[in-house]
Short mmCIF file of C-alpha atoms and ligand atoms in Angstrom, two decimals:
data_model
loop_
_atom_site.label_atom_id
_atom_site.label_comp_id
_atom_site.label_asym_id
_atom_site.label_seq_id
_atom_site.Cartn_x
_atom_site.Cartn_y
_atom_site.Cartn_z
CA MET A 26 0.00 0.00 0.00
CA LEU A 27 1.38 3.41 -0.97
CA ASP A 28 1.66 5.91 1.86
CA THR A 29 0.35 8.71 -0.35
CA LEU A 30 -2.75 6.72 -1.28
CA LYS A 31 -3.30 5.67 2.32
CA LYS A 32 -3.20 9.32 3.38
CA LEU A 33 -5.69 10.25 0.68
CA VAL A 34 -8.18 7.48 1.44
CA PRO A 35 -7.47 5.68 4.74
CA GLU A 36 -10.32 3.24 3.97
CA LEU A 37 -8.17 1.74 1.18
CA ALA A 38 -5.68 0.52 3.80
CA ARG A 39 -8.26 -1.73 5.44
CA SER A 40 -7.41 -5.42 5.56
CA ASN A 41 -10.46 -6.35 3.46
CA VAL A 42 -9.42 -4.12 0.54
CA CYS A 43 -7.11 -5.40 -2.23
CA MET A 44 -5.58 -3.61 -5.20
CA LYS A 45 -3.52 -5.21 -7.93
CA ASP A 46 -1.91 -1.87 -8.82
CA PRO A 47 -2.15 0.89 -6.19
CA HIS A 48 -0.21 3.26 -8.50
CA PHE A 49 -2.94 2.94 -11.12
CA VAL A 50 -5.61 3.59 -8.48
CA GLU A 51 -3.79 6.67 -7.20
CA ARG A 52 -3.33 8.09 -10.70
CA GLY A 53 -7.03 7.55 -11.47
CA LEU A 54 -8.07 9.08 -8.20
CA ARG A 55 -5.93 12.19 -8.75
CA THR A 56 -7.44 12.68 -12.20
CA MET A 57 -10.90 12.37 -10.70
CA MET A 58 -10.01 14.82 -7.90
CA LYS A 59 -8.88 17.38 -10.46
CA ASP A 60 -12.15 17.16 -12.39
CA ALA A 61 -14.35 16.66 -9.30
CA GLN A 62 -18.12 16.58 -9.85
CA HIS A 63 -17.95 18.13 -13.32
CA LYS A 64 -16.69 15.02 -15.10
CA LEU A 65 -17.78 12.15 -12.89
CA GLN A 66 -20.38 9.50 -13.67
CA VAL A 67 -21.17 6.31 -11.79
CA ILE A 68 -22.46 2.96 -13.06
CA ALA A 69 -23.47 0.39 -10.47
CA ASP A 70 -25.05 -3.02 -10.31
CA PHE A 71 -27.80 -3.35 -7.69
CA ASP A 72 -28.11 -6.86 -6.20
CA TRP A 73 -25.33 -7.50 -3.69
CA THR A 74 -23.45 -4.38 -4.91
CA LEU A 75 -25.57 -1.46 -3.74
CA SER A 76 -27.56 -3.94 -1.69
CA LYS A 77 -26.03 -6.13 1.00
CA TYR A 78 -25.01 -9.72 0.46
CA SER A 79 -25.44 -10.46 4.13
CA GLU A 80 -26.45 -8.88 7.38
CA ASN A 81 -25.41 -10.31 10.74
CA GLY A 82 -24.45 -13.56 9.07
CA ASN A 83 -27.76 -14.02 7.21
CA VAL A 84 -27.83 -13.85 3.41
CA CYS A 85 -29.94 -10.93 2.20
CA ASP A 86 -32.51 -11.01 -0.59
CA THR A 87 -31.83 -10.14 -4.20
CA THR A 88 -34.72 -8.59 -6.11
CA HIS A 89 -35.68 -12.02 -7.46
CA LYS A 90 -35.53 -13.47 -3.97
CA VAL A 91 -37.86 -10.77 -2.63
CA LEU A 92 -40.53 -12.35 -4.84
CA GLY A 93 -39.37 -15.96 -4.60
CA GLN A 94 -39.31 -15.98 -0.79
CA SER A 95 -42.43 -13.97 -0.09
CA LYS A 96 -45.39 -15.59 1.63
CA HIS A 97 -47.61 -13.33 -0.47
CA MET A 98 -46.61 -15.13 -3.67
CA PRO A 99 -48.60 -18.18 -4.73
CA GLU A 100 -47.09 -21.55 -3.84
CA PHE A 101 -46.67 -22.50 -7.52
CA TYR A 102 -44.49 -19.42 -8.11
CA ARG A 103 -42.20 -20.12 -5.20
CA THR A 104 -41.75 -23.78 -6.14
CA GLU A 105 -41.36 -23.21 -9.84
CA THR A 106 -38.95 -20.27 -9.56
CA THR A 107 -36.67 -22.36 -7.33
CA ARG A 108 -36.83 -25.26 -9.80
CA LEU A 109 -35.92 -22.95 -12.69
CA LYS A 110 -33.07 -21.39 -10.75
CA ASP A 111 -31.61 -24.83 -10.05
CA ILE A 112 -31.65 -25.55 -13.78
CA TYR A 113 -30.46 -22.25 -15.21
CA MET A 114 -28.09 -20.75 -12.64
CA PRO A 115 -25.50 -23.50 -13.15
CA ILE A 116 -25.64 -22.66 -16.88
CA GLU A 117 -25.15 -18.95 -16.11
CA PHE A 118 -21.94 -19.70 -14.23
CA ASP A 119 -20.68 -22.67 -16.27
CA PRO A 120 -17.10 -21.77 -17.28
CA SER A 121 -17.15 -24.34 -20.12
CA LEU A 122 -19.91 -22.52 -22.05
CA THR A 123 -19.50 -19.39 -24.16
CA ILE A 124 -21.70 -16.32 -23.78
CA GLU A 125 -23.24 -17.16 -27.16
CA GLU A 126 -24.21 -20.57 -25.82
CA LYS A 127 -25.51 -19.20 -22.52
CA THR A 128 -27.55 -16.31 -23.91
CA PRO A 129 -30.50 -18.30 -25.36
CA LYS A 130 -30.71 -20.22 -22.10
CA MET A 131 -30.89 -16.99 -20.12
CA ILE A 132 -33.65 -15.69 -22.38
CA GLU A 133 -35.49 -18.97 -21.82
CA TRP A 134 -35.10 -18.62 -18.03
CA TYR A 135 -36.21 -15.00 -17.85
CA SER A 136 -39.13 -15.63 -20.23
CA LYS A 137 -40.37 -18.53 -18.12
CA ASN A 138 -39.99 -16.45 -14.99
CA HIS A 139 -41.91 -13.54 -16.51
CA GLU A 140 -44.65 -15.91 -17.70
CA LEU A 141 -45.03 -17.20 -14.15
CA LEU A 142 -45.19 -13.68 -12.77
CA ASN A 143 -47.90 -12.82 -15.26
CA SER A 144 -50.19 -15.34 -13.60
CA CYS A 145 -49.56 -14.23 -10.00
CA HIS A 146 -52.10 -11.35 -9.85
CA LEU A 147 -49.51 -8.95 -8.52
CA THR A 148 -50.32 -5.39 -7.52
CA ARG A 149 -48.12 -2.37 -6.79
CA GLN A 150 -49.40 -2.41 -3.23
CA LEU A 151 -48.34 -6.02 -2.78
CA LEU A 152 -44.83 -5.25 -4.11
CA THR A 153 -44.52 -2.47 -1.55
CA THR A 154 -45.50 -4.88 1.23
CA MET A 155 -43.16 -7.60 -0.02
CA VAL A 156 -40.19 -5.21 -0.05
CA THR A 157 -41.03 -3.96 3.46
CA GLU A 158 -41.14 -7.52 4.77
CA SER A 159 -38.11 -8.75 2.78
CA LYS A 160 -34.46 -9.20 3.64
CA ALA A 161 -33.32 -6.82 0.88
CA ARG A 162 -31.08 -4.14 2.40
CA LEU A 163 -29.16 -1.24 0.95
CA ARG A 164 -25.55 -1.32 2.13
CA ASP A 165 -24.73 0.83 5.15
CA GLY A 166 -23.74 4.26 3.82
CA CYS A 167 -25.72 3.81 0.59
CA LYS A 168 -28.07 6.65 1.47
CA ASP A 169 -25.09 8.99 2.01
CA PHE A 170 -23.68 7.86 -1.32
CA PHE A 171 -27.00 8.64 -3.08
CA ASP A 172 -27.31 11.96 -1.22
CA GLN A 173 -23.88 13.12 -2.31
CA LEU A 174 -24.36 12.18 -5.97
CA HIS A 175 -27.79 13.78 -5.93
CA SER A 176 -26.66 17.03 -4.32
CA LEU A 177 -23.97 17.48 -7.01
CA ASP A 178 -26.18 16.20 -9.83
CA ILE A 179 -23.75 13.41 -10.76
CA PRO A 180 -25.39 10.80 -13.01
CA LEU A 181 -25.82 7.37 -11.47
CA LEU A 182 -26.82 4.52 -13.77
CA ILE A 183 -28.07 1.45 -11.94
CA PHE A 184 -27.90 -1.50 -14.25
CA SER A 185 -29.61 -4.70 -13.20
CA ALA A 186 -30.84 -7.97 -14.63
CA GLY A 187 -33.15 -8.05 -11.62
CA MET A 188 -36.64 -6.59 -11.09
CA GLY A 189 -36.69 -2.81 -11.55
CA ASP A 190 -39.88 -2.29 -9.57
CA ILE A 191 -38.38 -4.01 -6.53
CA ILE A 192 -35.19 -1.93 -6.83
CA HIS A 193 -37.23 1.27 -7.10
CA GLU A 194 -39.30 0.34 -4.06
CA THR A 195 -36.24 -0.72 -2.01
CA ILE A 196 -34.50 2.57 -2.72
CA GLN A 197 -37.61 4.59 -1.97
CA GLN A 198 -38.21 2.79 1.33
CA GLN A 199 -34.63 2.60 2.59
CA ALA A 200 -33.02 5.72 1.15
CA THR A 201 -36.32 7.56 1.79
CA PHE A 202 -36.25 9.25 -1.62
CA TYR A 203 -35.71 8.40 -5.24
CA PRO A 204 -33.01 10.70 -6.65
CA LYS A 205 -33.61 12.37 -10.01
CA ASN A 206 -29.97 11.96 -11.07
CA MET A 207 -30.51 8.20 -11.03
CA LYS A 208 -31.36 6.14 -14.10
CA LEU A 209 -32.48 2.61 -13.49
CA VAL A 210 -32.19 0.07 -16.29
CA ALA A 211 -33.74 -3.28 -15.32
CA ASN A 212 -36.80 -5.45 -15.98
CA PHE A 213 -39.95 -3.50 -15.20
CA MET A 214 -43.51 -4.69 -14.82
CA LYS A 215 -46.45 -2.89 -16.37
CA PHE A 216 -49.47 -1.96 -14.24
CA ASP A 217 -52.97 -0.74 -15.11
CA GLU A 218 -54.47 2.39 -13.56
CA MET A 219 -55.74 0.32 -10.61
CA GLY A 220 -52.19 -0.85 -9.86
CA LYS A 221 -52.73 -4.40 -11.16
CA MET A 222 -49.83 -6.02 -13.01
CA ILE A 223 -50.64 -6.54 -16.68
CA GLY A 224 -47.28 -7.65 -18.10
CA PHE A 225 -43.77 -6.33 -18.62
CA ALA A 226 -42.72 -2.91 -19.85
CA ASN A 227 -39.36 -3.67 -21.50
CA GLU A 228 -39.17 -4.22 -25.22
CA GLU A 229 -36.21 -6.50 -24.60
CA LEU A 230 -35.65 -8.32 -21.34
CA ILE A 231 -32.38 -7.73 -19.53
CA HIS A 232 -30.37 -10.73 -18.45
CA THR A 233 -26.80 -11.13 -17.21
CA PHE A 234 -25.27 -11.23 -20.69
CA ASN A 235 -26.87 -8.19 -22.28
CA LYS A 236 -26.33 -5.91 -19.28
CA ASN A 237 -24.29 -3.56 -21.46
CA GLU A 238 -24.80 -0.84 -24.02
CA ASN A 239 -27.44 -2.96 -25.84
CA ALA A 240 -29.81 -2.39 -22.99
CA VAL A 241 -29.56 1.41 -23.28
CA HIS A 242 -28.88 1.65 -27.00
CA SER A 243 -32.20 3.24 -27.78
CA SER A 244 -31.73 5.94 -25.19
CA ASP A 245 -29.47 8.96 -25.44
CA TYR A 246 -28.23 8.44 -21.89
CA PHE A 247 -24.54 8.07 -22.69
CA SER A 248 -24.41 10.67 -25.45
CA ASN A 249 -26.01 13.25 -23.15
CA ILE A 250 -23.25 12.80 -20.61
CA ARG A 251 -20.32 12.32 -23.00
CA HIS A 252 -18.40 15.13 -21.31
CA ARG A 253 -18.29 13.02 -18.14
CA GLU A 254 -14.99 11.27 -18.82
CA ASN A 255 -14.40 9.84 -15.35
CA LEU A 256 -16.23 6.68 -14.46
CA LEU A 257 -16.63 4.77 -11.21
CA LEU A 258 -17.94 1.30 -11.95
CA MET A 259 -19.26 -0.91 -9.16
CA GLY A 260 -20.23 -4.56 -9.41
CA ASP A 261 -20.11 -7.90 -7.66
CA THR A 262 -19.63 -10.26 -10.61
CA LEU A 263 -17.28 -10.32 -13.58
CA GLY A 264 -20.33 -9.88 -15.84
CA ASP A 265 -20.78 -6.41 -14.31
CA LEU A 266 -17.57 -5.26 -16.01
CA GLY A 267 -19.54 -5.14 -19.29
CA MET A 268 -21.79 -2.39 -17.91
CA ALA A 269 -19.29 0.24 -19.06
CA GLN A 270 -19.55 -0.78 -22.71
CA GLY A 271 -21.36 2.04 -24.43
CA ALA A 272 -20.14 4.74 -22.07
CA GLU A 273 -18.48 7.10 -24.54
CA HIS A 274 -15.30 9.16 -24.20
CA ILE A 275 -14.20 7.65 -20.93
CA SER A 276 -10.63 8.67 -20.18
CA CYS A 277 -10.40 7.45 -16.61
CA ILE A 278 -12.15 4.48 -15.06
CA LEU A 279 -11.88 2.87 -11.65
CA LYS A 280 -13.57 -0.51 -11.32
CA ILE A 281 -14.68 -1.49 -7.85
CA GLY A 282 -15.58 -5.12 -7.19
CA PHE A 283 -17.43 -6.45 -4.16
CA LEU A 284 -16.29 -9.99 -3.43
CA ASN A 285 -19.05 -11.24 -1.17
CA PHE A 286 -18.34 -14.96 -0.81
CA GLU A 287 -15.98 -17.78 -1.89
CA VAL A 288 -13.14 -15.35 -1.32
CA GLU A 289 -10.23 -17.74 -1.61
CA LYS A 290 -11.49 -19.22 -4.86
CA ASN A 291 -12.22 -15.87 -6.52
CA LEU A 292 -9.80 -13.30 -5.13
CA ASP A 293 -7.14 -13.67 -7.81
CA VAL A 294 -9.52 -13.30 -10.71
CA TYR A 295 -11.30 -10.34 -9.03
CA LYS A 296 -7.92 -8.65 -8.48
CA GLN A 297 -7.05 -9.13 -12.14
CA ASN A 298 -10.32 -7.61 -13.32
CA PHE A 299 -11.28 -4.96 -10.74
CA ASP A 300 -8.94 -2.13 -9.67
CA ILE A 301 -10.20 -2.18 -6.09
CA VAL A 302 -11.64 -5.35 -4.53
CA ILE A 303 -13.69 -4.99 -1.34
CA ILE A 304 -14.07 -8.28 0.52
CA GLU A 305 -17.01 -9.38 2.68
CA ASP A 306 -18.13 -5.88 3.56
CA GLU A 307 -21.71 -4.88 4.38
CA SER A 308 -21.07 -1.20 3.77
CA LEU A 309 -20.18 1.38 1.13
CA GLU A 310 -17.64 3.03 3.42
CA VAL A 311 -14.70 2.46 1.07
CA VAL A 312 -16.63 3.94 -1.86
CA ASN A 313 -17.73 6.88 0.29
CA GLY A 314 -14.07 7.38 1.22
CA LEU A 315 -13.21 7.68 -2.47
CA MET A 316 -16.11 10.10 -3.01
CA ARG A 317 -14.91 12.23 -0.12
CA VAL A 318 -11.59 12.93 -1.84
CA ILE A 319 -12.92 13.13 -5.40
CA LEU A 320 -15.70 15.65 -4.64
P1 TMP B 165 -27.51 -9.07 -11.74
O1 TMP B 165 -27.42 -9.16 -10.24
O2 TMP B 165 -26.17 -9.17 -12.40
O3 TMP B 165 -28.25 -7.87 -12.20
O4 TMP B 165 -28.29 -10.37 -12.27
C1 TMP B 165 -29.48 -10.86 -11.76
C2 TMP B 165 -29.32 -12.27 -11.26
O5 TMP B 165 -30.63 -12.80 -10.96
C3 TMP B 165 -28.70 -13.24 -12.25
O6 TMP B 165 -27.62 -13.90 -11.60
C4 TMP B 165 -29.81 -14.25 -12.54
C5 TMP B 165 -30.64 -14.18 -11.27
N1 TMP B 165 -32.03 -14.66 -11.37
C6 TMP B 165 -32.58 -15.26 -10.24
O7 TMP B 165 -31.92 -15.38 -9.20
N2 TMP B 165 -33.86 -15.71 -10.29
C7 TMP B 165 -34.64 -15.61 -11.43
O8 TMP B 165 -35.81 -16.02 -11.43
C8 TMP B 165 -34.05 -15.01 -12.59
C9 TMP B 165 -34.85 -14.88 -13.85
C10 TMP B 165 -32.74 -14.54 -12.50
#
């Protein structure tokens, strides 16, 4: 650990933080400090990145788990969604398959899941209740992170292959507001005027392997913020690294990876791919430490 970097951001010296190349991190950080809020943009995954992987030793809910574990969902949904996950998740993480081979399987999985949800008679009100009763938690310090980005009007793109309505509701309930500098790209349900679910809103569903510029290609999001050349990217899987594809004119990027479990098995590959790896942490304190010096 470099003394200069440690002085800048003491949080980076914590024992659960790893950097392959601290010089690279310091250079990036100093560029970002020079440009401050004027050139910064943030892209973050949601499940187990902005939200906690665990709290007091218990695994927290992802957006899909909020639905899959809820007593308000019909029995057939809970059983079937678990069965599908057992079939398709091993394919998602199978190192012997290419992305081209995995993609049709992911579309199959998400389509089946959406079909099931279409027959669950969901309402907006029920989603609110399910989130309140769930084990989905924003990381400690996430509200401060949102507040700071919001107060300086720094664009935050949340990119998720999870359920957008659950993310929206979780943020609203736990951060107590929904910031206008935030753009959420995820799978959204469609509701009628009475708040009853009538299908899905996305033209194209978002799964793990198209969580990149394809999912925002029809929007002018990136071109509108092309002057924002400094990017903080936050994710918890290697697939999240693709979220920056499509962000134009980036001259400086720092990739932050949350390694939530199977640390020994994954640390090397996370260190190779992320600039800063944060291990088994329930908070955003390290990220907030970086923000403190950049802004
Ligand atoms: P993300 O966290 O990278 O945005 O990806 C969402 C994860 O959700 C991805 O690993 C697939 C998973 N998933 C479920 O756990 N249950 C489901 O029913 C579906 C469709 C996806």
